[in-house]
Coordinates of C-alpha atoms and ligand atoms in Angstrom, one line a residue:
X1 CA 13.0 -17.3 -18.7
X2 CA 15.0 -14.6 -20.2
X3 CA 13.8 -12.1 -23.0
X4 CA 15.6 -9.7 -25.0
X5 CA 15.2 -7.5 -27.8
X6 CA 18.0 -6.6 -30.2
X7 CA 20.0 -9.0 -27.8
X8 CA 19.5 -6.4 -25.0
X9 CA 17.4 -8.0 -21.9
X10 CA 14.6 -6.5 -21.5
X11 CA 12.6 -9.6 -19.4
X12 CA 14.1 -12.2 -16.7
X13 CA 12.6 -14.5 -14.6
X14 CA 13.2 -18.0 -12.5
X15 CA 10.6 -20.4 -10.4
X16 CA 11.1 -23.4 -8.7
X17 CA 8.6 -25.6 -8.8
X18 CA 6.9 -29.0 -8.5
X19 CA 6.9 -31.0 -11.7
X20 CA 3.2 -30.9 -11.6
X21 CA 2.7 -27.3 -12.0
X22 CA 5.5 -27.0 -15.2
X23 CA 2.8 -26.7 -17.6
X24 CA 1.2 -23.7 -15.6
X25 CA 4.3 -21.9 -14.9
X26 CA 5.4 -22.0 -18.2
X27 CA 2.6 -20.0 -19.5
X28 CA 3.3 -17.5 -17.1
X29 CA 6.8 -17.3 -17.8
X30 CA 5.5 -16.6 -21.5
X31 CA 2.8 -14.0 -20.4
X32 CA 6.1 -12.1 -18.4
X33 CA 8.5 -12.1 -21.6
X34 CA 5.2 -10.7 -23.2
X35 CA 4.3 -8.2 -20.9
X36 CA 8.3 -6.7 -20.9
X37 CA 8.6 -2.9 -21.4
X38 CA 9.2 -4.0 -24.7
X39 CA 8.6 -6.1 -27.2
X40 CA 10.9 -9.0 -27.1
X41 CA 12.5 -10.6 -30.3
X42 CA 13.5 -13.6 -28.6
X43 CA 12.1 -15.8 -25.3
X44 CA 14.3 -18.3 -23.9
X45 CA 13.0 -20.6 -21.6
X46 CA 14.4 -23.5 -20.2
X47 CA 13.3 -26.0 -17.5
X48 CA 16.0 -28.4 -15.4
X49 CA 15.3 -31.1 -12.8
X50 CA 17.0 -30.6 -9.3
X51 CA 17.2 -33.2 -6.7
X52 CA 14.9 -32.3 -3.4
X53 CA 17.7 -33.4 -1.0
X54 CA 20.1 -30.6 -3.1
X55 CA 17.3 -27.5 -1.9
X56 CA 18.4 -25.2 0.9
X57 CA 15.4 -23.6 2.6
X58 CA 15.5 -19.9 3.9
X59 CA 13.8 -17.0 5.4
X60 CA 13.1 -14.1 3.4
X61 CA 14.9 -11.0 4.4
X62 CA 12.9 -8.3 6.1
X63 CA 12.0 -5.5 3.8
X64 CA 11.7 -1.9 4.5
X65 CA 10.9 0.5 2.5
X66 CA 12.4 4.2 2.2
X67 CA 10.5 7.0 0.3
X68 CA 12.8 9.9 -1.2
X69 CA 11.2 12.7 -3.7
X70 CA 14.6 12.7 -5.6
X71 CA 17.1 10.2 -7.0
X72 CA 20.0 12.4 -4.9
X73 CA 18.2 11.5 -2.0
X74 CA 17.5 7.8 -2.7
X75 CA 21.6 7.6 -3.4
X76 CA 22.4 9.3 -0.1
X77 CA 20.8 6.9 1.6
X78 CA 22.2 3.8 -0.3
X79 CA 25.3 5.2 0.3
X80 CA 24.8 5.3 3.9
X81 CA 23.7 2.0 4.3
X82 CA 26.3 0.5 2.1
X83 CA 28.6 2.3 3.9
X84 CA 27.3 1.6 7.3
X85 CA 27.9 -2.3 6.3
X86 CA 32.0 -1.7 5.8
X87 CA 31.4 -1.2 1.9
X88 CA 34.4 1.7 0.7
X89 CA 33.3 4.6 -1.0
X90 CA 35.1 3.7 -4.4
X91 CA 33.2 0.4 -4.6
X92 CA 29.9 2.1 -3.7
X93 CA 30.7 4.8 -6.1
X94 CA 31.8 2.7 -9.0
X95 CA 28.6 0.4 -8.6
X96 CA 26.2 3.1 -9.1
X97 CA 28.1 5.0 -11.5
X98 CA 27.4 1.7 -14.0
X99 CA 24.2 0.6 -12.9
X100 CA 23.8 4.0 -14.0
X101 CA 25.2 4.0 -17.8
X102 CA 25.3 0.3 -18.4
X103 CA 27.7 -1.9 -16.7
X104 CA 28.8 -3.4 -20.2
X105 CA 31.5 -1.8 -22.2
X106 CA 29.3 -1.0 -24.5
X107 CA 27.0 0.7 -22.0
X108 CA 24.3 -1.6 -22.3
X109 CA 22.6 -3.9 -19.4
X110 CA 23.5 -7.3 -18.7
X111 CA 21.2 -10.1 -17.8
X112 CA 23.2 -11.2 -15.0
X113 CA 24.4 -9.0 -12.1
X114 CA 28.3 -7.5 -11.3
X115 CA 30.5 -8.7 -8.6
X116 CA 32.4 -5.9 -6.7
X117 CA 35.1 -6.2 -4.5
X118 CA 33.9 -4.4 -1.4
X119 CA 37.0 -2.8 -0.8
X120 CA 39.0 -1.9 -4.1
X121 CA 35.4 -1.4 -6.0
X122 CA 36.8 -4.2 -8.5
X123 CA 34.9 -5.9 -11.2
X124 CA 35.4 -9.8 -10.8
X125 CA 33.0 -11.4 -12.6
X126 CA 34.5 -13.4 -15.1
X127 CA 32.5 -12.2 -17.9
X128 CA 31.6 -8.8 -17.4
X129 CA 28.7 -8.6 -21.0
X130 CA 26.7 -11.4 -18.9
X131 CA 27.4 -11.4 -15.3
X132 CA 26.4 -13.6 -12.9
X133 CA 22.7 -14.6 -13.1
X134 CA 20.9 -15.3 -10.2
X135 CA 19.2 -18.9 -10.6
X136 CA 17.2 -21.9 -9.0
X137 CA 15.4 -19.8 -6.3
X138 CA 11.3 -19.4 -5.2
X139 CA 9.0 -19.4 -2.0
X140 CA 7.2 -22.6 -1.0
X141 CA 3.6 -22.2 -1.8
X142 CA 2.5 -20.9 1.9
X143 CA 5.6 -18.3 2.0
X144 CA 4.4 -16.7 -1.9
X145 CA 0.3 -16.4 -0.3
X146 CA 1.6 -14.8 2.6
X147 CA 4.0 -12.5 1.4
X148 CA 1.7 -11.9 -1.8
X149 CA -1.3 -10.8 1.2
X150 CA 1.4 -8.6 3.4
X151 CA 2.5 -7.0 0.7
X152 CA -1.3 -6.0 -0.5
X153 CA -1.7 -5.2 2.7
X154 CA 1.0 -2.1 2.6
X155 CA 0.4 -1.6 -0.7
X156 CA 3.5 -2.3 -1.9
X157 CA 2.4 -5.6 -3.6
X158 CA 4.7 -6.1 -7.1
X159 CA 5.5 -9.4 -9.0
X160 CA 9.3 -7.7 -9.1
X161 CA 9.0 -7.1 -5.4
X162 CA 8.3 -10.6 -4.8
X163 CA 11.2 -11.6 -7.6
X164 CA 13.4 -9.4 -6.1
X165 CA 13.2 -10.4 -2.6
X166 CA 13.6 -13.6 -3.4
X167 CA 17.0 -13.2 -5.3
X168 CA 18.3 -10.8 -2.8
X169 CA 17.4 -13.6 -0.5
X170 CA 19.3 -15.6 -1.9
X171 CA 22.2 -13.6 -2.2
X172 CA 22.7 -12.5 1.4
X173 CA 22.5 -15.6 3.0
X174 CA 26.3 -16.3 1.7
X175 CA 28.8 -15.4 3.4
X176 CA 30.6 -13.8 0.8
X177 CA 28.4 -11.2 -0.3
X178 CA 28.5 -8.0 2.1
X179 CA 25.5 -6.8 0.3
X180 CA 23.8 -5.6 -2.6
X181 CA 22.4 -2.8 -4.7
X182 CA 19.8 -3.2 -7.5
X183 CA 17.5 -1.7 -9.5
X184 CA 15.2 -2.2 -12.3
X185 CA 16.1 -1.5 -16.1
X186 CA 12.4 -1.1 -16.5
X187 CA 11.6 2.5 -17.4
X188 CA 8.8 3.4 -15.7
X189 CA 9.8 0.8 -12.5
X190 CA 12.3 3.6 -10.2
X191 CA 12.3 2.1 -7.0
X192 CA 15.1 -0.4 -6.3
X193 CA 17.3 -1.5 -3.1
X194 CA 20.5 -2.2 -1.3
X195 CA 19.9 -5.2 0.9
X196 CA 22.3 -6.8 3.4
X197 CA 22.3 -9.1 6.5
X198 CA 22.0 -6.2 9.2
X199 CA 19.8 -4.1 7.2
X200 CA 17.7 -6.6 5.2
X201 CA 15.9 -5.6 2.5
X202 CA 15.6 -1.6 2.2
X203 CA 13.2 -0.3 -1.1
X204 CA 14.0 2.6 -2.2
X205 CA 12.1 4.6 -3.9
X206 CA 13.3 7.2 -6.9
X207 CA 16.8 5.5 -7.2
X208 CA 16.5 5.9 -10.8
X209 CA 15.4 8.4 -13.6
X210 CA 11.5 7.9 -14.6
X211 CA 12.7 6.6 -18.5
X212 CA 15.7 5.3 -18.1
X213 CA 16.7 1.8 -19.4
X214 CA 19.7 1.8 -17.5
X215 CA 19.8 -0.6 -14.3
X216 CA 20.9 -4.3 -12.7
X217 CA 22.1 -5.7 -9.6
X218 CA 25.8 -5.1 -7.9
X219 CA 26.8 -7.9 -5.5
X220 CA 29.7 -6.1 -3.1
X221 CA 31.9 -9.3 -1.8
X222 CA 34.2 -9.5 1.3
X223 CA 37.1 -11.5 -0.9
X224 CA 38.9 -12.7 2.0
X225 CA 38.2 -16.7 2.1
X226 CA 36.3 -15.9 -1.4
X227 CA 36.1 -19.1 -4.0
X228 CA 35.0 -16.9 -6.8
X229 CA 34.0 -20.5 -8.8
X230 CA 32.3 -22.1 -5.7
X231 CA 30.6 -18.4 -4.8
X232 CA 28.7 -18.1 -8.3
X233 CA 27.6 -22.1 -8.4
X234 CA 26.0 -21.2 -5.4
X235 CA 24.4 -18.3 -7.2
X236 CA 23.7 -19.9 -10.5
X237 CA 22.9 -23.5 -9.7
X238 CA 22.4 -24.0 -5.7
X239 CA 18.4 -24.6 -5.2
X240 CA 16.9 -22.3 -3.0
X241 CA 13.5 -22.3 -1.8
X242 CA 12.2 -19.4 0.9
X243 CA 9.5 -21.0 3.2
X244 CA 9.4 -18.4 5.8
X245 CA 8.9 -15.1 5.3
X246 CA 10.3 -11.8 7.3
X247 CA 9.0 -8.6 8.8
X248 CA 7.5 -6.1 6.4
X249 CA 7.0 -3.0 7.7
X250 CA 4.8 -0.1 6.2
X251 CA 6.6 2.7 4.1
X252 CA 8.4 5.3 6.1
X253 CA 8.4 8.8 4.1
Ligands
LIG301 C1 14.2 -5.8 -11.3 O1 13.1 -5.6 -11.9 O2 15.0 -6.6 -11.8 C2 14.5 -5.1 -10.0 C3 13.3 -4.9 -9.2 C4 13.6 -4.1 -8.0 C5 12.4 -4.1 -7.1 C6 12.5 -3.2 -6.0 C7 11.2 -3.2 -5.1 O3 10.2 -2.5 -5.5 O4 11.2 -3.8 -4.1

Protein backbone atom coordinates (compact mmCIF):
# COMPACT_ATOMS: atom_id res chain seq x y z
CA UNK A 1 0.00 0.00 0.00
CA UNK A 2 1.25 3.33 -0.67
CA UNK A 3 -0.62 6.72 0.25
CA UNK A 4 0.07 10.12 -0.71
CA UNK A 5 -1.25 13.43 -0.63
CA UNK A 6 -0.53 16.08 -3.17
CA UNK A 7 1.66 13.24 -4.71
CA UNK A 8 3.90 13.42 -1.55
CA UNK A 9 3.94 10.00 0.52
CA UNK A 10 2.60 10.36 3.43
CA UNK A 11 1.65 6.30 4.17
CA UNK A 12 3.56 2.97 3.07
CA UNK A 13 3.14 -0.38 3.77
CA UNK A 14 3.88 -4.24 2.59
CA UNK A 15 2.64 -7.81 4.01
CA UNK A 16 3.17 -11.13 2.84
CA UNK A 17 0.62 -13.33 3.33
CA UNK A 18 -1.39 -16.47 2.72
CA UNK A 19 -4.09 -16.16 0.15
CA UNK A 20 -6.58 -16.87 2.75
CA UNK A 21 -6.12 -13.85 4.90
CA UNK A 22 -6.04 -11.16 1.53
CA UNK A 23 -9.38 -10.06 2.40
CA UNK A 24 -8.34 -9.22 6.01
CA UNK A 25 -5.14 -7.63 5.22
CA UNK A 26 -6.55 -5.54 2.87
CA UNK A 27 -8.65 -3.73 5.24
CA UNK A 28 -5.91 -3.12 7.30
CA UNK A 29 -3.85 -1.85 4.65
CA UNK A 30 -6.90 0.66 4.10
CA UNK A 31 -7.28 1.55 7.91
CA UNK A 32 -3.08 2.46 7.71
CA UNK A 33 -3.45 4.86 4.53
CA UNK A 34 -6.41 6.21 6.73
CA UNK A 35 -4.78 6.56 9.84
CA UNK A 36 -1.51 8.61 7.93
CA UNK A 37 -0.49 11.87 9.54
CA UNK A 38 -2.47 13.13 6.95
CA UNK A 39 -5.11 12.85 5.02
CA UNK A 40 -4.35 10.99 1.80
CA UNK A 41 -5.77 11.99 -1.68
CA UNK A 42 -4.88 8.85 -3.15
CA UNK A 43 -4.44 4.89 -1.80
CA UNK A 44 -2.71 2.46 -3.99
CA UNK A 45 -2.91 -0.94 -3.16
CA UNK A 46 -1.87 -3.72 -5.06
CA UNK A 47 -1.68 -7.47 -4.37
CA UNK A 48 0.81 -10.12 -6.46
CA UNK A 49 1.12 -13.93 -6.15
CA UNK A 50 4.72 -15.20 -5.39
CA UNK A 51 5.76 -18.71 -5.65
CA UNK A 52 6.51 -20.45 -1.92
CA UNK A 53 9.69 -22.23 -3.31
CA UNK A 54 10.87 -18.29 -4.38
CA UNK A 55 10.60 -17.09 -0.22
CA UNK A 56 13.88 -16.76 1.62
CA UNK A 57 13.36 -17.19 5.37
CA UNK A 58 15.40 -14.99 7.93
CA UNK A 59 16.06 -13.93 11.42
CA UNK A 60 15.15 -10.65 12.50
CA UNK A 61 17.99 -8.53 13.47
CA UNK A 62 18.51 -7.74 17.09
CA UNK A 63 17.26 -4.38 18.19
CA UNK A 64 18.56 -2.04 20.64
CA UNK A 65 17.49 0.86 21.57
CA UNK A 66 19.54 4.23 22.39
CA UNK A 67 17.75 7.09 24.28
CA UNK A 68 19.32 10.74 23.49
CA UNK A 69 17.49 14.11 25.01
CA UNK A 70 18.61 15.88 21.69
CA UNK A 71 18.82 15.24 17.92
CA UNK A 72 22.84 16.33 18.21
CA UNK A 73 23.16 13.59 20.35
CA UNK A 74 21.04 10.93 18.43
CA UNK A 75 23.45 12.01 15.26
CA UNK A 76 26.65 11.56 17.21
CA UNK A 77 25.83 8.31 17.87
CA UNK A 78 24.67 7.35 14.28
CA UNK A 79 27.70 8.72 13.21
CA UNK A 80 29.67 6.47 15.40
CA UNK A 81 28.13 3.49 14.58
CA UNK A 82 28.14 4.15 10.88
CA UNK A 83 31.45 4.94 11.21
CA UNK A 84 32.48 2.07 13.36
CA UNK A 85 31.06 -0.25 10.34
CA UNK A 86 33.77 1.40 7.63
CA UNK A 87 31.03 3.92 6.32
CA UNK A 88 33.31 7.50 5.35
CA UNK A 89 32.27 10.59 6.84
CA UNK A 90 31.15 12.20 3.37
CA UNK A 91 28.64 9.40 2.84
CA UNK A 92 27.45 9.57 6.43
CA UNK A 93 27.25 13.22 6.21
CA UNK A 94 25.59 13.50 2.84
CA UNK A 95 22.88 10.85 3.98
CA UNK A 96 21.74 12.79 6.87
CA UNK A 97 22.06 16.10 5.41
CA UNK A 98 18.99 14.84 2.90
CA UNK A 99 17.05 12.68 5.03
CA UNK A 100 17.12 15.94 6.58
CA UNK A 101 15.71 18.47 3.77
CA UNK A 102 14.20 15.94 1.42
CA UNK A 103 16.35 13.72 -0.64
CA UNK A 104 14.46 14.79 -3.92
CA UNK A 105 15.53 17.74 -5.79
CA UNK A 106 12.73 19.28 -5.02
CA UNK A 107 13.28 18.72 -1.30
CA UNK A 108 10.45 16.56 -0.87
CA UNK A 109 10.43 12.70 0.40
CA UNK A 110 10.42 9.80 -1.67
CA UNK A 111 8.55 6.63 -1.23
CA UNK A 112 11.39 4.55 -1.77
CA UNK A 113 14.80 4.75 0.06
CA UNK A 114 18.49 6.26 -1.37
CA UNK A 115 21.39 4.12 -2.25
CA UNK A 116 24.81 5.55 -1.12
CA UNK A 117 28.09 4.56 -1.97
CA UNK A 118 29.70 3.90 1.28
CA UNK A 119 32.75 5.39 0.39
CA UNK A 120 32.39 8.48 -2.16
CA UNK A 121 28.83 9.26 -0.32
CA UNK A 122 27.35 8.80 -4.06
CA UNK A 123 23.69 8.68 -5.00
CA UNK A 124 23.13 5.59 -7.26
CA UNK A 125 19.80 4.89 -7.33
CA UNK A 126 18.62 5.12 -10.69
CA UNK A 127 15.81 7.32 -10.03
CA UNK A 128 16.52 9.53 -7.36
CA UNK A 129 12.23 11.20 -7.12
CA UNK A 130 11.30 7.36 -6.22
CA UNK A 131 14.10 5.40 -4.93
CA UNK A 132 14.25 2.06 -4.24
CA UNK A 133 11.24 0.71 -2.39
CA UNK A 134 11.60 -1.98 -0.16
CA UNK A 135 9.05 -4.86 -1.08
CA UNK A 136 7.73 -8.57 -0.62
CA UNK A 137 8.81 -8.89 3.10
CA UNK A 138 6.82 -10.02 6.66
CA UNK A 139 7.20 -12.38 9.77
CA UNK A 140 5.53 -15.84 9.75
CA UNK A 141 2.64 -15.78 12.01
CA UNK A 142 4.57 -17.16 15.27
CA UNK A 143 7.70 -14.56 14.68
CA UNK A 144 4.85 -11.20 14.40
CA UNK A 145 3.03 -12.82 18.18
CA UNK A 146 6.33 -12.98 19.61
CA UNK A 147 7.93 -9.98 18.62
CA UNK A 148 4.46 -8.07 18.89
CA UNK A 149 4.58 -9.65 23.04
CA UNK A 150 8.57 -8.69 23.55
CA UNK A 151 8.10 -5.62 22.29
CA UNK A 152 4.92 -4.89 24.80
CA UNK A 153 6.99 -6.25 27.14
CA UNK A 154 9.72 -3.20 26.93
CA UNK A 155 7.34 -0.97 25.95
CA UNK A 156 8.56 -0.19 22.86
CA UNK A 157 5.73 -1.96 20.97
CA UNK A 158 4.93 0.19 17.46
CA UNK A 159 3.34 -1.11 14.20
CA UNK A 160 6.41 1.04 12.49
CA UNK A 161 8.80 -0.81 14.80
CA UNK A 162 7.58 -4.00 13.62
CA UNK A 163 7.55 -2.60 9.78
CA UNK A 164 10.77 -1.31 10.20
CA UNK A 165 12.49 -4.17 11.55
CA UNK A 166 11.27 -6.16 9.09
CA UNK A 167 12.63 -4.04 6.15
CA UNK A 168 15.87 -3.38 7.75
CA UNK A 169 15.86 -7.06 7.97
CA UNK A 170 15.66 -7.48 4.91
CA UNK A 171 18.10 -5.16 3.84
CA UNK A 172 21.15 -6.31 5.92
CA UNK A 173 21.04 -9.76 5.12
CA UNK A 174 22.67 -8.78 1.49
CA UNK A 175 25.82 -8.56 1.15
CA UNK A 176 25.99 -5.41 -0.47
CA UNK A 177 24.47 -3.21 1.91
CA UNK A 178 27.05 -2.06 4.81
CA UNK A 179 24.13 -0.61 6.55
CA UNK A 180 21.48 1.68 6.97
CA UNK A 181 19.94 4.80 8.35
CA UNK A 182 16.25 5.65 8.55
CA UNK A 183 13.82 7.55 10.04
CA UNK A 184 10.22 8.38 9.87
CA UNK A 185 8.64 11.37 7.80
CA UNK A 186 5.95 11.10 10.31
CA UNK A 187 5.91 14.33 12.38
CA UNK A 188 5.28 13.42 15.63
CA UNK A 189 7.16 9.74 15.10
CA UNK A 190 11.32 11.10 16.09
CA UNK A 191 12.86 7.95 16.82
CA UNK A 192 14.53 6.22 13.93
CA UNK A 193 17.78 3.85 13.35
CA UNK A 194 21.04 2.89 11.73
CA UNK A 195 21.07 -0.89 11.55
CA UNK A 196 23.91 -3.16 10.25
CA UNK A 197 25.17 -6.81 10.48
CA UNK A 198 27.55 -6.15 13.60
CA UNK A 199 25.37 -3.79 15.21
CA UNK A 200 21.83 -4.94 14.43
CA UNK A 201 19.18 -2.96 14.81
CA UNK A 202 19.94 0.29 17.06
CA UNK A 203 16.58 2.82 17.76
CA UNK A 204 17.33 5.84 18.28
CA UNK A 205 15.50 8.07 19.79
CA UNK A 206 15.22 12.10 18.99
CA UNK A 207 16.94 11.65 15.51
CA UNK A 208 14.60 14.06 14.10
CA UNK A 209 12.82 17.43 14.93
CA UNK A 210 9.28 16.88 16.78
CA UNK A 211 7.21 18.37 13.40
CA UNK A 212 9.18 17.75 10.72
CA UNK A 213 7.96 16.04 7.59
CA UNK A 214 11.35 15.47 6.49
CA UNK A 215 12.69 11.67 6.62
CA UNK A 216 13.38 8.09 4.66
CA UNK A 217 15.74 5.40 4.64
CA UNK A 218 19.66 5.58 3.24
CA UNK A 219 21.06 2.18 2.23
CA UNK A 220 25.20 2.71 2.41
CA UNK A 221 26.58 -0.13 -0.18
CA UNK A 222 30.11 -1.66 -0.36
CA UNK A 223 30.11 -1.33 -4.56
CA UNK A 224 32.88 -3.65 -5.00
CA UNK A 225 31.20 -6.96 -6.61
CA UNK A 226 27.88 -4.67 -6.59
CA UNK A 227 25.15 -5.61 -9.46
CA UNK A 228 23.24 -2.48 -8.95
CA UNK A 229 20.16 -4.25 -11.12
CA UNK A 230 20.43 -7.70 -9.30
CA UNK A 231 20.95 -5.69 -5.75
CA UNK A 232 17.47 -3.77 -6.05
CA UNK A 233 15.41 -7.00 -7.51
CA UNK A 234 16.44 -8.38 -4.42
CA UNK A 235 15.05 -5.43 -2.69
CA UNK A 236 11.93 -4.80 -4.62
CA UNK A 237 10.78 -8.28 -5.65
CA UNK A 238 12.91 -11.11 -3.65
CA UNK A 239 10.16 -12.65 -1.04
CA UNK A 240 11.24 -12.44 2.30
CA UNK A 241 9.60 -13.96 5.24
CA UNK A 242 11.31 -13.47 9.00
CA UNK A 243 10.33 -16.62 11.15
CA UNK A 244 12.77 -16.19 13.84
CA UNK A 245 13.05 -13.36 15.81
CA UNK A 246 16.32 -11.73 17.60
CA UNK A 247 17.36 -10.38 20.93
CA UNK A 248 15.57 -7.31 22.21
CA UNK A 249 17.01 -5.76 24.83
CA UNK A 250 15.35 -3.05 27.22
CA UNK A 251 16.14 0.70 26.44
CA UNK A 252 19.54 1.90 27.60
CA UNK A 253 19.27 5.87 28.49
C1 LIG B 1 9.04 4.77 9.10
O1 LIG B 1 8.00 5.11 9.65
O2 LIG B 1 9.11 4.61 7.88
C2 LIG B 1 10.30 4.59 9.89
C3 LIG B 1 10.02 4.09 11.24
C4 LIG B 1 11.27 4.01 12.08
C5 LIG B 1 10.97 3.22 13.32
C6 LIG B 1 12.04 3.33 14.31
C7 LIG B 1 11.70 2.57 15.59
O3 LIG B 1 10.95 3.10 16.41
O4 LIG B 1 12.21 1.46 15.78
Amino acid sequence: MRASLRKAHVSGAERLIDVSCLKEVLEEMIRRALASYAPPDEIHISADAVLPDSITCIRSLDVKTRTSSTMDEAHRIAKEILGANGISSVAVENALRLLRSGPTPEGTNMRGAMIIDALTGERMEPDIRRGVRVSRIDYTEEARILLKNRLNELGIYHERVMDALAIASKVIHRNETVAELCWSDSPDYTTGYVASKGSGYVRLSSIKEEGSLRGGRAFFVDVKDLHLGSYIHYLERQPVIIDRIGDISEPLA
